[in-house]
Amino acid sequence: MQFSFSDDQLALRDAVRDLLAKECPPAAVRAAWTSPTGRCAPAWNALTEMGVLGVVVPETAGGLGLDEIDLVLVLEETGRSALPEPIVETAAVVAPMLAARGDERAAELVAGASAAATHALSPHAVWADTASVIVAMGSSQTVVAPREAFVLGAVDSVDGARRLFELEVAGAVPSGAPQHDESEVDLAFDRAALGTAAQLNGLADRMITMTVEYASARKQFGVAIGTFQAVKHHLANARLALEFARPLAYRAASTIANDDADRAVAVSLAKASASDAATLAARVALQCHGAIGYTTEYDLHLFMKRTWALAATWGDAAWHRARIGRAIL
């Protein structure tokens, strides 16, 4: 069994990190809060050119033909930059779903179109107003249709760059829709939860890094506050939680890629741990920054609010722990 990433996987991660550092700095995330779409087109276009949207899509559908183990590192980087784009919904959920169905719209997503997806545990469609295709997964019905087939109702979000919408099918369900397949829905949900967990781990890493830099520069009583034992303990606890959460996400990616029977438990372990690690990192970052951390002018709040939004998306930590409990009892 391979327990480490290959050189190619790490190279793809590094390339995405460099791309996002250039195309999606905090200023671009901040600008998305007040832009018409809430998105960052330069970053999306660059990721499309790199082939990121088709990482887990077969080559026959225009993708790279890789798997979730390759994608998990990429999505962690999108979290680290707080990328305001539907990368999880498009690259991890809808594109592979459509490719498995033989739906030609998978190639359109690989080429740069975007998708939105909803589920009972994640009922609000993110950036649905700019999506070309929307997948609405209900308990007994799955609707896959163009955006025009839905009536969209805007919903407020704690993260101003993360545009949310309630969906209502406009008229009858489009004809020719495949039958509802619970295994397909379960797989899509697990892919979404894993992708969100990876982004939360990236967010946690970014907030810890920002806080270490701040604590190294900010002085009180003539010394850096990072030399105080209490600050060290807070940051060490946050780093420890992240270092436990990361391998769980990588393990969950492996279970999806290899169709492992333990997939559901592995994904729930990853999402619950990532939600806990990121919310702890946000709390520690806010405490260590003090009053400046509360200001919207300071970049930290961009990452904290994305964390709070994603921790509750595709099942919160409590729901995933309950799922693990049901599986082992």
mmCIF file of C-alpha atoms in Angstrom, residues 48-212:
data_model
loop_
_atom_site.group_PDB
_atom_site.id
_atom_site.type_symbol
_atom_site.label_atom_id
_atom_site.label_comp_id
_atom_site.label_asym_id
_atom_site.label_seq_id
_atom_site.Cartn_x
_atom_site.Cartn_y
_atom_site.Cartn_z
ATOM 1 C CA THR A 48 -9.543 25.470 -16.496
ATOM 2 C CA GLU A 49 -6.483 25.886 -18.728
ATOM 3 C CA MET A 50 -4.463 23.739 -16.315
ATOM 4 C CA GLY A 51 -7.075 20.968 -16.574
ATOM 5 C CA VAL A 52 -8.039 21.042 -12.901
ATOM 6 C CA LEU A 53 -11.781 20.878 -13.607
ATOM 7 C CA GLY A 54 -11.309 17.489 -15.272
ATOM 8 C CA VAL A 55 -8.916 15.808 -12.846
ATOM 9 C CA VAL A 56 -11.345 12.951 -12.044
ATOM 10 C CA VAL A 57 -13.120 12.965 -15.410
ATOM 11 C CA PRO A 58 -12.087 10.180 -17.824
ATOM 12 C CA GLU A 59 -9.921 11.153 -20.780
ATOM 13 C CA THR A 60 -12.711 10.033 -23.128
ATOM 14 C CA ALA A 61 -14.803 12.908 -21.738
ATOM 15 C CA GLY A 62 -11.985 15.422 -22.026
ATOM 16 C CA GLY A 63 -10.591 15.047 -18.517
ATOM 17 C CA LEU A 64 -7.223 14.006 -17.118
ATOM 18 C CA GLY A 65 -8.396 10.534 -16.074
ATOM 19 C CA LEU A 66 -6.914 10.778 -12.572
ATOM 20 C CA ASP A 67 -8.698 10.125 -9.278
ATOM 21 C CA GLU A 68 -9.682 11.622 -5.919
ATOM 22 C CA ILE A 69 -6.195 11.079 -4.471
ATOM 23 C CA ASP A 70 -4.886 13.545 -7.045
ATOM 24 C CA LEU A 71 -7.805 15.920 -6.536
ATOM 25 C CA VAL A 72 -7.679 16.109 -2.726
ATOM 26 C CA LEU A 73 -4.391 18.026 -2.727
ATOM 27 C CA VAL A 74 -5.717 20.436 -5.351
ATOM 28 C CA LEU A 75 -8.865 21.157 -3.343
ATOM 29 C CA GLU A 76 -6.790 21.728 -0.210
ATOM 30 C CA GLU A 77 -5.006 24.498 -2.116
ATOM 31 C CA THR A 78 -8.300 26.084 -3.150
ATOM 32 C CA GLY A 79 -9.189 26.220 0.540
ATOM 33 C CA ARG A 80 -5.846 27.759 1.438
ATOM 34 C CA SER A 81 -6.600 30.634 -0.962
ATOM 35 C CA ALA A 82 -10.335 30.843 -0.025
ATOM 36 C CA LEU A 83 -11.041 30.539 -3.754
ATOM 37 C CA PRO A 84 -14.524 31.999 -4.406
ATOM 38 C CA GLU A 85 -15.465 29.468 -7.099
ATOM 39 C CA PRO A 86 -17.657 26.308 -7.263
ATOM 40 C CA ILE A 87 -14.647 24.033 -7.649
ATOM 41 C CA VAL A 88 -15.974 21.271 -5.346
ATOM 42 C CA GLU A 89 -19.427 21.218 -6.940
ATOM 43 C CA THR A 90 -18.019 21.302 -10.475
ATOM 44 C CA ALA A 91 -14.806 19.244 -10.409
ATOM 45 C CA ALA A 92 -15.543 16.805 -7.566
ATOM 46 C CA VAL A 93 -19.303 16.257 -7.798
ATOM 47 C CA VAL A 94 -21.135 17.105 -11.023
ATOM 48 C CA ALA A 95 -18.469 16.564 -13.691
ATOM 49 C CA PRO A 96 -17.668 12.964 -12.637
ATOM 50 C CA MET A 97 -21.393 12.255 -12.142
ATOM 51 C CA LEU A 98 -22.234 13.395 -15.666
ATOM 52 C CA ALA A 99 -19.228 11.568 -17.115
ATOM 53 C CA ALA A 100 -20.382 8.323 -15.485
ATOM 54 C CA ARG A 101 -23.807 8.858 -17.056
ATOM 55 C CA GLY A 102 -22.279 9.450 -20.476
ATOM 56 C CA ASP A 103 -23.714 12.985 -20.411
ATOM 57 C CA GLU A 104 -21.901 15.261 -22.878
ATOM 58 C CA ARG A 105 -22.226 18.189 -20.462
ATOM 59 C CA ALA A 106 -19.280 16.719 -18.511
ATOM 60 C CA ALA A 107 -16.991 17.923 -21.308
ATOM 61 C CA GLU A 108 -18.520 21.411 -21.086
ATOM 62 C CA LEU A 109 -17.650 21.550 -17.391
ATOM 63 C CA VAL A 110 -14.094 20.413 -18.073
ATOM 64 C CA ALA A 111 -13.869 23.216 -20.641
ATOM 65 C CA GLY A 112 -14.779 25.894 -18.105
ATOM 66 C CA ALA A 113 -18.531 25.882 -17.497
ATOM 67 C CA SER A 114 -19.573 25.618 -13.849
ATOM 68 C CA ALA A 115 -22.098 23.531 -11.937
ATOM 69 C CA ALA A 116 -24.149 23.737 -8.761
ATOM 70 C CA ALA A 117 -25.413 20.892 -6.602
ATOM 71 C CA THR A 118 -27.799 20.505 -3.679
ATOM 72 C CA HIS A 119 -28.605 17.756 -1.190
ATOM 73 C CA ALA A 120 -30.846 17.459 1.855
ATOM 74 C CA LEU A 121 -27.803 18.251 4.049
ATOM 75 C CA SER A 122 -26.634 21.068 1.767
ATOM 76 C CA PRO A 123 -29.873 22.535 0.404
ATOM 77 C CA HIS A 124 -28.534 25.845 -0.882
ATOM 78 C CA ALA A 125 -26.942 25.919 -4.332
ATOM 79 C CA VAL A 126 -23.664 27.865 -4.353
ATOM 80 C CA TRP A 127 -23.143 30.280 -7.269
ATOM 81 C CA ALA A 128 -26.187 28.720 -8.965
ATOM 82 C CA ASP A 129 -26.882 31.940 -10.863
ATOM 83 C CA THR A 130 -23.766 31.392 -12.982
ATOM 84 C CA ALA A 131 -23.998 27.597 -13.314
ATOM 85 C CA SER A 132 -24.673 25.969 -16.667
ATOM 86 C CA VAL A 133 -26.046 22.793 -15.104
ATOM 87 C CA ILE A 134 -27.572 22.150 -11.687
ATOM 88 C CA VAL A 135 -27.967 18.811 -9.905
ATOM 89 C CA ALA A 136 -30.662 18.777 -7.225
ATOM 90 C CA MET A 137 -30.462 15.546 -5.215
ATOM 91 C CA GLY A 138 -33.616 14.779 -3.242
ATOM 92 C CA SER A 139 -34.601 11.739 -1.180
ATOM 93 C CA SER A 140 -36.477 10.139 -4.052
ATOM 94 C CA GLN A 141 -35.673 12.248 -7.078
ATOM 95 C CA THR A 142 -32.527 13.648 -8.714
ATOM 96 C CA VAL A 143 -32.984 16.498 -11.155
ATOM 97 C CA VAL A 144 -30.145 17.267 -13.573
ATOM 98 C CA ALA A 145 -31.051 20.283 -15.666
ATOM 99 C CA PRO A 146 -29.814 23.603 -17.035
ATOM 100 C CA ARG A 147 -29.987 26.637 -14.753
ATOM 101 C CA GLU A 148 -32.974 27.933 -16.731
ATOM 102 C CA ALA A 149 -35.045 24.968 -15.489
ATOM 103 C CA PHE A 150 -34.960 26.354 -11.928
ATOM 104 C CA VAL A 151 -36.356 29.391 -10.135
ATOM 105 C CA LEU A 152 -33.564 30.806 -7.947
ATOM 106 C CA GLY A 153 -34.130 32.571 -4.644
ATOM 107 C CA ALA A 154 -31.118 34.388 -3.159
ATOM 108 C CA VAL A 155 -30.185 33.488 0.444
ATOM 109 C CA ASP A 156 -27.918 35.499 2.770
ATOM 110 C CA SER A 157 -24.540 33.942 3.611
ATOM 111 C CA VAL A 158 -21.979 34.657 6.329
ATOM 112 C CA ASP A 159 -19.422 34.620 3.496
ATOM 113 C CA GLY A 160 -20.216 37.463 1.112
ATOM 114 C CA ALA A 161 -18.327 35.848 -1.766
ATOM 115 C CA ARG A 162 -20.250 32.616 -1.441
ATOM 116 C CA ARG A 163 -23.547 33.306 -3.208
ATOM 117 C CA LEU A 164 -26.324 30.948 -2.071
ATOM 118 C CA PHE A 165 -29.668 30.200 -3.709
ATOM 119 C CA GLU A 166 -32.764 28.185 -2.927
ATOM 120 C CA LEU A 167 -33.962 26.132 -5.873
ATOM 121 C CA GLU A 168 -37.415 25.402 -7.187
ATOM 122 C CA VAL A 169 -37.978 23.450 -10.359
ATOM 123 C CA ALA A 170 -39.749 25.703 -12.857
ATOM 124 C CA GLY A 171 -42.608 23.572 -14.185
ATOM 125 C CA ALA A 172 -42.312 19.855 -14.865
ATOM 126 C CA VAL A 173 -39.112 17.871 -14.340
ATOM 127 C CA PRO A 174 -37.209 17.842 -17.644
ATOM 128 C CA SER A 175 -38.058 14.776 -19.722
ATOM 129 C CA GLY A 176 -35.503 12.073 -20.244
ATOM 130 C CA ALA A 177 -34.071 12.428 -16.730
ATOM 131 C CA PRO A 178 -32.490 9.169 -15.490
ATOM 132 C CA GLN A 179 -34.072 7.325 -12.601
ATOM 133 C CA HIS A 180 -33.071 8.305 -9.076
ATOM 134 C CA ASP A 181 -30.088 6.176 -8.050
ATOM 135 C CA GLU A 182 -29.309 6.154 -4.320
ATOM 136 C CA SER A 183 -25.786 4.796 -4.838
ATOM 137 C CA GLU A 184 -25.077 7.638 -7.259
ATOM 138 C CA VAL A 185 -26.382 10.202 -4.750
ATOM 139 C CA ASP A 186 -24.373 8.646 -1.907
ATOM 140 C CA LEU A 187 -21.186 8.787 -3.983
ATOM 141 C CA ALA A 188 -21.843 12.406 -4.991
ATOM 142 C CA PHE A 189 -22.449 13.346 -1.348
ATOM 143 C CA ASP A 190 -19.224 11.668 -0.210
ATOM 144 C CA ARG A 191 -17.258 13.403 -2.953
ATOM 145 C CA ALA A 192 -18.705 16.763 -1.882
ATOM 146 C CA ALA A 193 -18.015 16.127 1.813
ATOM 147 C CA LEU A 194 -14.434 15.075 1.059
ATOM 148 C CA GLY A 195 -13.846 18.119 -1.155
ATOM 149 C CA THR A 196 -15.196 20.413 1.555
ATOM 150 C CA ALA A 197 -13.016 18.695 4.170
ATOM 151 C CA ALA A 198 -9.937 19.266 2.014
ATOM 152 C CA GLN A 199 -10.807 22.946 1.658
ATOM 153 C CA LEU A 200 -11.289 23.275 5.422
ATOM 154 C CA ASN A 201 -7.832 21.786 5.998
ATOM 155 C CA GLY A 202 -6.384 24.338 3.579
ATOM 156 C CA LEU A 203 -8.184 27.147 5.364
ATOM 157 C CA ALA A 204 -6.878 25.951 8.738
ATOM 158 C CA ASP A 205 -3.328 25.854 7.436
ATOM 159 C CA ARG A 206 -3.623 29.395 6.049
ATOM 160 C CA MET A 207 -5.053 30.839 9.272
ATOM 161 C CA ILE A 208 -2.362 29.179 11.405
ATOM 162 C CA THR A 209 0.346 30.520 9.091
ATOM 163 C CA MET A 210 -1.136 34.028 9.205
ATOM 164 C CA THR A 211 -1.316 33.904 12.986
ATOM 165 C CA VAL A 212 2.252 32.666 13.421
#
